XYZ file of N, CA, C and O in Angstrom:
784
model
N 24.638 -35.545 12.407
C 23.521 -35.754 13.344
C 23.980 -35.166 14.650
O 23.202 -34.613 15.278
N 25.253 -35.371 15.038
C 25.822 -34.830 16.329
C 25.662 -33.458 16.271
O 25.321 -32.779 17.304
N 26.065 -32.761 15.240
C 26.031 -31.282 15.271
C 24.550 -30.747 15.258
O 24.163 -29.859 15.967
N 23.540 -31.487 14.771
C 22.191 -31.143 14.949
C 21.694 -31.332 16.245
O 20.896 -30.452 16.704
N 22.102 -32.272 16.791
C 21.722 -32.666 18.372
C 22.245 -31.595 19.255
O 21.606 -31.176 20.079
N 23.398 -31.267 18.948
C 24.146 -30.176 19.818
C 23.391 -28.816 19.507
O 23.201 -28.118 20.392
N 23.082 -28.388 18.365
C 22.527 -27.442 18.064
C 21.070 -27.322 18.864
O 20.636 -26.302 19.341
N 20.338 -28.378 18.689
C 19.111 -28.523 19.390
C 19.006 -28.211 20.947
O 18.459 -27.607 21.417
N 20.212 -29.002 21.404
C 20.407 -28.755 22.964
C 20.799 -27.362 23.269
O 20.186 -26.906 24.315
N 21.558 -26.758 22.344
C 22.104 -25.199 22.701
C 20.723 -24.355 22.628
O 20.631 -23.328 23.360
N 19.918 -24.555 21.746
C 18.812 -23.867 21.467
C 17.786 -24.147 22.674
O 17.198 -23.034 22.918
N 17.816 -25.181 23.186
C 16.740 -25.450 24.147
C 17.416 -24.673 25.420
O 16.534 -24.148 26.286
N 18.594 -24.649 25.742
C 19.236 -24.012 26.845
C 19.056 -22.550 26.744
O 18.757 -21.870 27.755
N 19.383 -21.974 25.661
C 19.021 -20.339 25.361
C 17.719 -20.170 25.524
O 17.386 -19.207 26.371
N 16.773 -20.923 25.094
C 15.294 -20.743 25.409
C 15.000 -20.780 26.826
O 14.193 -19.905 27.383
N 15.668 -21.736 27.611
C 15.372 -21.830 29.063
C 15.870 -20.746 29.669
O 15.301 -20.145 30.686
N 17.015 -20.298 29.493
C 17.644 -19.018 30.070
C 16.646 -17.743 29.894
O 16.527 -17.135 30.644
N 16.224 -17.641 28.573
C 15.329 -16.500 28.384
C 14.135 -16.437 29.175
O 13.667 -15.508 29.808
N 13.529 -17.617 29.080
C 12.255 -17.643 29.975
C 12.264 -17.609 31.533
O 11.509 -17.054 32.066
N 13.396 -17.890 31.913
C 13.742 -17.996 33.371
C 14.159 -16.797 33.862
O 14.143 -16.231 34.981
N 14.815 -15.782 32.927
C 15.471 -14.634 33.342
C 14.428 -13.399 33.298
O 14.766 -12.352 33.841
N 13.347 -13.526 32.575
C 12.359 -12.645 32.571
C 11.181 -12.780 33.480
O 10.815 -13.988 33.654
N 10.839 -11.698 34.381
C 9.748 -11.861 35.269
C 9.028 -10.531 35.388
O 9.629 -9.539 35.051
N 7.781 -10.556 35.712
C 7.134 -9.193 35.869
C 7.633 -8.423 37.151
O 7.318 -7.359 37.285
N 8.359 -9.084 37.955
C 8.844 -8.300 39.033
C 10.161 -7.557 38.849
O 10.638 -6.789 39.820
N 10.776 -7.805 37.599
C 12.036 -7.192 37.369
C 11.885 -5.673 37.395
O 12.748 -5.044 37.938
N 10.913 -5.001 36.730
C 10.895 -3.563 36.441
C 10.017 -2.902 37.513
O 9.197 -3.419 38.102
N 9.920 -1.466 37.521
C 8.859 -0.867 38.259
C 7.867 -0.291 37.278
O 8.184 -0.080 36.202
N 6.534 -0.126 37.902
C 5.509 0.579 37.110
C 5.893 1.915 36.580
O 6.590 2.631 37.445
N 5.442 2.362 35.469
C 5.802 3.595 35.141
C 4.899 4.555 35.560
O 3.692 4.074 36.308
N 4.875 5.866 35.383
C 4.160 6.992 36.034
C 2.659 6.860 35.312
O 2.701 6.445 34.170
N 1.616 7.325 36.098
C 0.468 7.362 35.375
C 0.242 8.367 34.418
O 0.738 9.589 34.608
N -0.210 8.095 33.170
C -0.271 9.248 32.352
C -1.211 10.160 32.371
O -2.073 10.230 33.437
N -1.166 11.243 31.721
C -2.062 12.379 31.866
C -3.710 12.198 31.576
O -3.956 11.123 30.841
N -4.615 12.741 32.249
C -6.063 12.709 32.090
C -6.403 12.884 30.660
O -5.943 13.820 30.005
N -7.331 11.933 30.100
C -7.689 12.196 28.637
C -8.584 13.169 28.691
O -9.181 13.685 29.600
N -9.060 13.474 27.504
C -10.157 14.583 27.149
C -11.569 14.178 27.628
O -11.808 12.750 27.679
N -12.442 15.152 28.029
C -13.760 14.823 28.584
C -14.545 14.161 27.417
O -14.535 14.597 26.311
N -15.345 13.083 27.604
C -16.100 12.437 26.676
C -17.385 13.200 26.364
O -17.544 14.196 27.044
N -18.118 12.887 25.117
C -19.118 13.463 24.928
C -20.536 13.031 25.885
O -20.515 11.889 26.237
N -21.280 14.047 26.290
C -22.348 13.723 27.180
C -23.409 12.767 26.533
O -23.668 12.792 25.352
N -23.783 11.739 27.288
C -24.738 10.663 26.748
C -26.081 11.240 26.867
O -26.400 12.351 27.236
N -27.021 10.296 26.141
C -28.483 10.844 26.148
C -29.393 9.772 27.035
O -28.918 8.798 27.269
N -30.467 10.380 27.638
C -31.221 9.690 28.472
C -32.299 8.873 27.426
O -32.787 9.257 26.685
N -32.710 7.686 27.935
C -33.782 6.762 27.504
C -33.544 6.520 25.946
O -32.528 6.461 25.494
N -34.648 6.338 25.334
C -34.585 5.984 23.888
C -34.558 7.118 23.026
O -35.237 8.087 23.075
N -33.595 7.084 22.227
C -33.420 8.363 21.236
C -33.402 9.640 21.937
O -33.850 10.569 21.525
N -32.529 9.585 23.222
C -32.617 10.870 23.904
C -33.628 11.470 24.589
O -33.584 12.577 25.101
N -34.722 10.626 24.546
C -35.875 11.091 25.412
C -35.891 10.418 26.742
O -35.752 9.323 26.776
N -36.313 11.252 27.725
C -36.378 10.609 29.128
C -37.321 9.320 29.106
O -38.291 9.439 28.452
N -37.030 8.485 29.968
C -37.626 7.315 29.900
C -39.337 7.329 30.326
O -40.076 6.574 29.988
N -39.651 8.531 30.831
C -41.152 8.739 31.179
C -41.689 9.843 30.464
O -42.700 10.458 30.862
N -41.086 10.250 29.302
C -41.465 11.374 28.595
C -42.928 11.365 28.107
O -43.725 12.343 28.101
N -43.336 10.181 27.753
C -44.667 9.886 27.172
C -45.714 9.362 28.293
O -46.930 9.157 27.825
N -45.269 9.141 29.340
C -46.100 8.551 30.409
C -46.989 9.769 31.112
O -46.376 10.687 31.457
N -48.311 9.475 31.131
C -49.047 10.470 31.579
C -49.707 10.056 32.913
O -50.045 8.773 33.078
N -49.698 10.882 33.984
C -50.144 10.470 35.169
C -50.852 11.745 35.906
O -50.646 12.748 35.743
N -51.747 11.115 36.800
C -52.449 12.300 37.612
C -51.817 12.349 39.045
O -51.020 11.479 39.512
N -52.022 13.311 39.832
C -51.677 13.427 41.127
C -52.682 12.321 41.957
O -53.678 12.099 41.419
N -52.564 12.341 43.172
C -53.538 11.618 44.095
C -54.721 12.495 44.252
O -54.447 13.756 44.601
N -55.885 12.067 43.906
C -56.972 12.803 43.884
C -57.991 12.417 44.939
O -58.508 10.833 44.825
N -58.614 13.062 45.824
C -59.545 12.512 46.872
C -60.951 12.195 46.318
O -61.411 13.020 45.440
N -61.488 10.993 46.555
C -62.860 10.737 46.017
C -63.730 11.842 46.788
O -63.507 12.163 47.983
N -64.832 12.192 45.881
C -65.664 13.068 46.682
C -67.107 12.213 46.624
O -67.490 11.859 45.602
N -67.588 11.900 47.800
C -68.787 11.124 47.975
C -69.983 11.557 47.038
O -70.675 10.680 46.496
N -70.198 12.929 46.886
C -71.407 13.393 46.070
C -71.235 13.152 44.630
O -71.986 13.277 43.709
N -69.886 12.804 43.980
C -69.606 12.522 42.631
C -69.928 11.117 42.169
O -69.782 10.868 40.958
N -70.257 10.152 43.194
C -70.699 8.967 42.787
C -72.012 8.976 42.074
O -72.899 9.716 42.530
N -72.266 8.168 41.089
C -73.679 8.220 40.506
C -74.620 7.521 41.409
O -74.198 6.850 42.469
N -75.796 7.707 41.101
C -76.852 6.916 41.736
C -76.779 5.387 41.446
O -75.988 5.041 40.561
N -77.248 4.504 42.232
C -77.169 3.082 41.866
C -77.782 2.921 40.639
O -78.910 3.354 40.253
N -77.151 2.141 39.745
C -77.546 1.724 38.396
C -77.379 0.070 38.313
O -76.696 -0.492 39.020
N -77.574 -0.230 37.083
C -77.545 -1.785 36.697
C -76.639 -1.892 35.421
O -77.086 -1.236 34.488
N -75.525 -2.651 35.680
C -74.828 -2.935 34.341
C -74.893 -4.385 34.309
O -74.349 -5.194 35.008
N -75.679 -4.877 33.065
C -75.824 -6.202 32.852
C -76.324 -7.035 34.010
O -75.921 -8.191 34.275
N -77.288 -6.481 34.832
C -77.904 -7.140 35.918
C -77.012 -7.100 37.332
O -77.556 -7.602 38.231
N -75.952 -6.212 37.182
C -75.125 -5.960 38.417
C -75.312 -4.548 38.984
O -75.163 -3.717 38.134
N -75.670 -4.518 40.302
C -75.669 -3.142 40.854
C -74.448 -2.536 40.976
O -73.661 -3.141 41.391
N -74.375 -1.173 40.392
C -73.139 -0.516 40.381
C -73.243 0.886 40.745
O -74.247 1.401 40.334
N -72.282 1.428 41.519
C -72.043 2.912 41.405
C -70.709 3.270 40.676
O -69.711 2.657 40.546
N -70.896 4.390 39.923
C -69.846 4.806 38.839
C -69.437 6.119 39.423
O -69.957 7.071 39.932
N -67.977 6.342 39.159
C -67.337 7.497 39.653
C -66.479 8.037 38.243
O -65.574 7.290 37.859
N -66.991 9.083 37.607
C -66.345 9.562 36.294
C -65.050 10.333 36.664
O -65.093 11.137 37.546
N -64.085 10.037 35.799
C -62.765 10.737 35.911
C -62.364 11.180 34.704
O -61.954 10.340 33.734
N -62.327 12.531 34.182
C -62.025 12.908 33.041
C -60.442 12.935 32.977
O -59.681 13.279 33.731
N -60.015 12.337 31.814
C -58.683 12.005 31.539
C -58.360 12.223 30.175
O -58.423 11.432 29.258
N -58.197 13.770 29.816
C -58.167 14.387 28.279
C -57.104 13.523 27.438
O -57.135 13.352 26.451
N -56.041 13.014 28.229
C -54.799 12.412 27.449
C -54.947 10.990 27.290
O -54.376 10.300 26.548
N -56.221 10.413 27.661
C -56.663 9.031 27.234
C -57.227 8.844 25.966
O -58.389 9.227 25.827
N -56.303 8.663 25.074
C -56.743 8.561 23.603
C -56.982 7.210 23.233
O -56.732 6.059 23.998
N -57.553 7.042 21.950
C -57.911 5.698 21.398
C -56.617 5.021 21.265
O -56.594 3.794 21.257
N -55.496 5.647 20.997
C -54.150 4.973 20.782
C -53.674 4.347 22.016
O -53.313 3.229 21.895
N -53.905 5.000 23.125
C -53.393 4.403 24.391
C -54.391 3.273 24.625
O -53.990 2.169 25.134
N -55.830 3.456 24.575
C -56.763 2.324 24.791
C -56.347 1.024 23.906
O -56.491 -0.044 24.350
N -55.916 1.389 22.712
C -55.735 0.189 21.831
C -54.352 -0.490 21.993
O -54.261 -1.629 21.808
N -53.345 0.411 22.162
C -52.020 -0.076 22.261
C -51.341 0.137 23.623
O -50.064 -0.558 23.916
N -51.745 0.805 24.582
C -51.148 1.086 25.810
C -51.781 0.396 27.051
O -52.404 -0.600 26.933
N -51.472 1.006 28.186
C -52.047 0.532 29.494
C -52.667 1.744 30.292
O -51.917 2.651 30.397
N -53.753 1.362 30.913
C -54.268 2.276 31.864
C -54.189 1.714 33.321
O -54.869 0.561 33.498
N -53.486 2.221 34.150
C -53.223 1.795 35.494
C -54.024 2.653 36.441
O -53.847 3.964 36.314
N -54.786 2.013 37.220
C -55.652 2.822 38.244
C -55.285 2.370 39.619
O -55.453 1.143 39.893
N -54.786 3.190 40.538
C -54.625 2.875 41.979
C -55.566 3.643 42.703
O -55.997 4.669 42.618
N -55.819 3.093 44.111
C -56.633 3.599 44.989
C -55.880 3.506 46.344
O -55.163 2.634 46.652
N -56.342 4.389 47.240
C -55.960 4.280 48.727
C -57.214 4.673 49.422
O -58.156 5.236 49.203
N -57.200 3.931 50.676
C -58.361 3.814 51.481
C -57.875 4.348 52.859
O -56.944 3.846 53.398
N -58.670 5.170 53.681
C -58.519 5.242 55.124
C -58.388 3.933 55.846
O -59.369 3.013 55.476
N -57.584 3.680 56.634
C -57.511 2.476 57.218
C -56.614 1.523 56.609
O -56.180 0.362 57.127
N -56.187 1.715 55.311
C -55.311 0.924 54.660
C -53.845 1.532 54.681
O -52.891 0.976 53.965
N -53.569 2.582 55.373
C -52.233 3.279 55.439
C -52.097 3.950 54.294
O -52.924 4.434 53.490
N -50.733 3.999 53.839
C -50.415 4.626 52.622
C -50.186 3.568 51.541
O -49.697 3.714 50.394
N -50.821 2.371 51.618
C -50.825 1.400 50.505
C -51.508 1.860 49.302
O -52.667 2.312 49.401
N -50.846 1.713 48.131
C -51.675 1.942 46.946
C -51.858 0.626 46.342
O -51.070 -0.187 46.002
N -53.178 0.539 46.017
C -53.719 -0.728 45.590
C -54.135 -0.689 44.144
O -54.886 0.117 43.721
N -53.589 -1.531 43.285
C -54.042 -1.483 41.913
C -55.375 -2.200 41.743
O -55.854 -3.005 42.399
N -56.162 -1.538 40.778
C -57.550 -2.125 40.519
C -57.438 -2.962 39.287
O -56.649 -2.781 38.471
N -58.322 -4.071 39.261
C -59.447 -4.286 40.094
C -58.768 -4.867 41.437
O -57.850 -5.438 41.525
N -59.576 -4.522 42.594
C -59.375 -4.912 43.944
C -60.731 -5.348 44.570
O -61.695 -4.606 44.501
N -60.594 -6.445 45.285
C -61.742 -7.051 46.020
C -61.197 -7.021 47.504
O -60.208 -7.693 47.738
N -62.030 -6.569 48.344
C -61.793 -6.557 49.783
C -62.817 -5.817 50.531
O -63.801 -5.455 50.011
N -62.680 -5.820 51.896
C -63.561 -5.276 52.824
C -63.355 -3.698 52.695
O -62.471 -3.129 53.545
N -63.928 -3.007 51.787
C -63.762 -1.544 51.595
C -64.543 -0.813 52.518
O -64.206 -0.071 53.266
N -65.858 -0.983 52.404
C -66.879 -0.448 53.461
C -67.287 -1.268 54.470
O -67.064 -1.078 55.620
N -68.167 -2.239 53.808
C -68.775 -3.265 54.707
C -68.936 -4.433 53.869
O -69.241 -4.215 52.761
N -68.709 -5.609 54.416
C -68.830 -6.722 53.476
C -67.636 -7.001 52.541
O -66.557 -6.152 52.877
N -67.775 -7.510 51.543
C -66.842 -7.631 50.437
C -67.219 -6.924 49.218
O -68.196 -7.193 48.733
N -66.408 -5.804 48.857
C -66.746 -5.108 47.671
C -65.556 -5.161 46.628
O -64.183 -5.404 47.078
N -65.963 -4.779 45.392
C -64.890 -4.779 44.272
C -64.869 -3.338 43.679
O -65.952 -2.839 43.435
N -63.645 -2.924 43.395
C -63.446 -1.656 42.756
C -62.691 -1.879 41.577
O -61.653 -2.567 41.576
N -63.269 -1.414 40.319
C -62.439 -1.584 39.003
C -62.670 -0.455 38.206
O -63.405 0.619 38.666
N -62.210 -0.413 36.947
C -62.431 0.882 36.100
C -62.747 0.184 34.727
O -62.370 -0.805 34.078
N -63.535 1.104 34.020
C -63.869 0.933 32.621
C -63.363 2.113 31.912
O -63.607 3.125 32.286
N -62.523 2.012 30.850
C -61.950 3.094 30.066
C -62.587 3.366 28.749
O -62.935 2.422 28.114
N -62.708 4.674 28.404
C -63.050 4.967 27.151
C -62.424 6.337 26.816
O -61.655 6.786 27.594
N -62.384 6.823 25.517
C -61.608 8.017 25.229
C -61.957 9.140 26.003
O -63.030 9.501 26.191
N -60.852 9.779 26.713
C -60.784 10.852 27.649
C -61.640 10.636 29.049
O -61.943 11.558 29.593
N -62.003 9.351 29.206
C -62.805 9.123 30.391
C -62.554 7.663 31.031
O -62.448 6.751 30.423
N -62.176 7.831 32.376
C -61.972 6.656 33.221
C -63.227 6.641 34.156
O -63.529 7.487 34.869
N -63.969 5.380 34.040
C -65.215 5.397 34.926
C -64.719 4.219 35.996
O -64.549 2.992 35.648
N -64.656 4.755 37.271
C -64.422 3.813 38.412
C -65.643 3.213 38.682
O -66.722 4.037 38.857
N -65.808 2.025 38.954
C -66.935 1.294 39.324
C -66.790 0.638 40.638
O -65.667 0.001 40.965
N -67.931 0.528 41.300
C -67.765 0.149 42.688
C -69.211 -0.941 42.898
O -70.265 -0.274 42.677
N -68.920 -2.242 43.231
C -69.992 -3.268 43.490
C -69.775 -3.864 44.616
O -68.542 -4.031 45.148
N -70.826 -4.443 45.113
C -70.707 -5.655 46.091
C -70.279 -6.686 45.326
O -70.643 -7.019 44.082
N -69.339 -7.641 45.991
C -68.747 -8.497 45.265
C -69.753 -9.646 44.672
O -69.391 -10.356 43.540
N -70.872 -9.783 45.022
C -71.878 -10.621 44.662
C -72.715 -10.056 43.503
O -73.486 -10.712 42.928
N -72.601 -8.730 43.382
C -73.173 -8.003 42.282
C -74.623 -7.563 42.643
O -75.369 -7.035 41.911
N -75.030 -7.727 43.910
C -76.348 -7.493 44.439
C -76.303 -6.489 45.582
O -75.616 -6.513 46.586
N -77.259 -5.390 45.346
C -77.368 -4.409 46.294
C -76.374 -3.120 46.284
O -75.460 -3.064 45.363
N -76.665 -2.156 46.974
C -75.939 -0.977 46.798
C -74.581 -0.894 47.669
O -74.588 -1.166 48.946
N -73.512 -0.855 46.907
C -72.217 -1.030 47.684
C -71.929 0.467 48.498
O -71.044 0.344 49.329
N -72.715 1.401 48.216
C -72.584 2.754 48.925
C -71.506 3.601 48.264
O -71.097 3.275 46.990
N -71.130 4.640 48.939
C -70.150 5.480 48.493
C -69.138 5.876 49.501
O -69.450 5.675 50.719
N -68.140 6.452 49.002
C -67.094 7.058 50.066
C -66.386 8.293 49.449
O -66.575 8.507 48.324
N -65.843 8.968 50.127
C -65.022 10.108 49.780
C -64.219 10.645 50.949
O -64.030 9.991 52.015
N -63.569 11.783 50.933
C -62.967 12.428 51.877
C -61.386 12.169 51.799
O -60.934 11.357 51.189
N -60.670 12.949 52.657
C -59.255 13.030 52.658
C -58.813 11.601 53.068
O -59.325 10.963 53.897
N -57.984 10.941 52.265
C -57.350 9.594 52.611
C -57.920 8.485 51.791
O -57.370 7.442 51.554
N -59.116 8.871 50.916
C -59.684 7.899 50.024
C -59.328 8.618 48.693
O -59.994 9.473 48.437
N -58.419 8.014 48.014
C -58.068 8.768 46.725
C -57.719 7.787 45.736
O -57.546 6.533 45.963
N -57.564 8.345 44.420
C -57.137 7.626 43.324
C -56.202 8.243 42.493
O -55.815 9.387 42.632
N -55.443 7.551 41.761
C -54.369 8.093 40.890
C -54.324 7.134 39.549
O -54.462 5.858 39.727
N -54.142 7.904 38.473
C -54.114 6.975 37.258
C -52.769 7.079 36.579
O -52.242 8.166 36.627
N -52.266 6.160 35.672
C -51.149 6.292 34.883
C -51.425 5.862 33.589
O -52.131 4.694 33.438
N -51.151 6.576 32.576
C -51.392 6.149 31.199
C -50.005 5.864 30.488
O -49.278 6.755 30.483
N -49.847 4.784 29.985
C -48.515 4.399 29.363
C -48.864 3.954 27.934
O -49.606 3.063 27.545
N -48.379 4.762 27.045
C -48.627 4.510 25.776
C -47.975 3.404 25.123
O -46.961 2.869 25.726
N -48.463 2.909 24.031
C -47.834 1.673 23.565
C -46.489 1.687 23.050
O -45.771 0.760 23.179
N -45.950 2.994 22.700
C -44.606 3.184 22.316
C -43.712 2.845 23.370
O -42.673 2.284 23.402
N -44.126 3.216 24.688
C -43.331 3.094 25.872
C -43.178 1.527 26.180
O -42.304 1.072 26.665
N -44.385 0.783 26.048
C -44.490 -0.764 26.166
C -43.269 -1.190 25.378
O -42.545 -2.089 25.757
N -43.432 -0.936 24.100
C -42.537 -1.571 23.096
C -40.976 -1.087 23.365
O -40.250 -2.008 23.342
N -40.850 -0.045 23.712
C -39.312 0.566 23.900
C -38.908 -0.095 25.118
O -37.668 -0.410 25.295
N -39.718 -0.479 26.173
C -39.267 -1.055 27.383
C -39.275 -2.643 27.406
O -38.796 -3.192 28.270
N -39.873 -3.166 26.305
C -39.997 -4.607 26.327
C -41.032 -5.057 27.283
O -40.921 -6.357 27.788
N -42.000 -4.313 27.801
C -43.015 -4.741 28.691
C -44.287 -4.888 28.019
O -44.577 -4.440 27.045
N -45.138 -5.794 28.802
C -46.801 -5.811 28.225
C -47.599 -5.357 29.368
O -47.052 -4.948 30.634
N -48.715 -5.138 29.245
C -49.702 -4.626 30.005
C -49.726 -5.675 31.371
O -49.579 -5.058 32.440
N -49.537 -6.812 31.125
C -49.698 -7.863 32.298
C -48.303 -7.496 33.204
O -48.425 -7.723 34.313
N -47.215 -7.215 32.593
C -46.090 -6.846 33.392
C -46.256 -5.880 34.300
O -45.887 -6.047 35.520
N -46.927 -4.780 33.869
C -47.077 -3.591 34.849
C -48.093 -3.879 35.823
O -47.994 -3.350 36.936
N -49.128 -4.692 35.446
C -50.086 -5.037 36.507
C -49.757 -6.015 37.640
O -50.286 -6.038 38.617
N -48.571 -6.721 37.265
C -48.014 -7.521 38.413
C -47.003 -6.757 39.259
O -46.562 -7.398 40.380
N -46.523 -5.609 38.777
C -45.552 -4.924 39.488
C -46.248 -4.184 40.599
O -47.501 -3.773 40.571
N -45.533 -3.953 41.695
C -46.233 -3.115 42.863
C -46.195 -1.609 42.333
O -45.504 -1.154 41.214
N -47.020 -1.003 43.040
C -47.192 0.619 42.799
C -45.717 1.234 42.680
O -45.346 1.940 41.830
N -44.771 0.917 43.697
C -43.702 1.392 43.953
C -42.626 1.007 42.914
O -41.916 1.784 42.408
N -42.850 -0.170 42.446
C -41.960 -0.736 41.227
C -42.342 0.136 39.854
O -41.255 0.425 39.146
N -43.507 0.402 39.627
C -43.991 1.054 38.460
C -43.560 2.535 38.587
O -42.977 3.144 37.539
N -43.656 3.106 39.807
C -43.192 4.653 39.924
C -41.599 4.627 39.736
O -41.232 5.427 39.065
N -40.822 3.702 40.121
C -39.370 3.653 40.089
C -39.035 3.387 38.622
O -38.214 4.120 38.138
N -39.827 2.566 37.982
C -39.431 2.123 36.601
C -39.549 3.441 35.685
O -38.738 3.620 34.883
N -40.659 4.310 35.968
C -40.790 5.531 35.163
C -40.148 6.678 35.730
O -40.306 7.702 35.097
N -39.725 6.593 37.047
C -38.834 7.779 37.548
C -39.950 8.770 38.059
O -39.701 9.962 37.886
N -41.055 8.359 38.459
C -42.394 9.228 38.993
C -42.229 9.324 40.447
O -41.855 8.423 41.181
N -42.833 10.395 40.859
C -42.737 10.500 42.452
C -43.938 9.718 42.978
O -45.010 9.803 42.117
N -43.767 9.294 44.146
C -44.877 8.493 44.800
C -45.903 9.192 45.104
O -47.162 8.953 45.240
């Protein structure tokens, strides 16, 4: 028993000496190794496609006062219509994607406003919104109470721009139509890497 006890004490002392004699400060760092080989270039976006490859957008286009329709009635609401040909607006985009329409007005600075928008556009309070069909965006302009002629507008500084986001882009980005409609114009542009 005495031998076992001595052996245990001796073992403990050797272990203590080993643990206290080693430290990270004893040696010097070695030289930095050579540069490794260049890695393989990565790909952009989903499956190597740029994140905005399928997003379709127009430039800013000035409204032309003469291109507004005559005053008409939609379900008892007085309305002026402004047709915008958008050949890339397919039934697939209508069913599965998003159509975003932004407007700018003289007096509002460079603010890009998503539609629908209600505010003091010409006089009183008016609403501008859009109705979409294959290859056509119809911008609609009404007095907010739906009664009377809202008038027309055009000229430099009063402009619109549309963005068509196919359903495949929504799915790959994990977004919904409501997500894009809540984002500011600049957030949407940055998200897709588009110029303002």
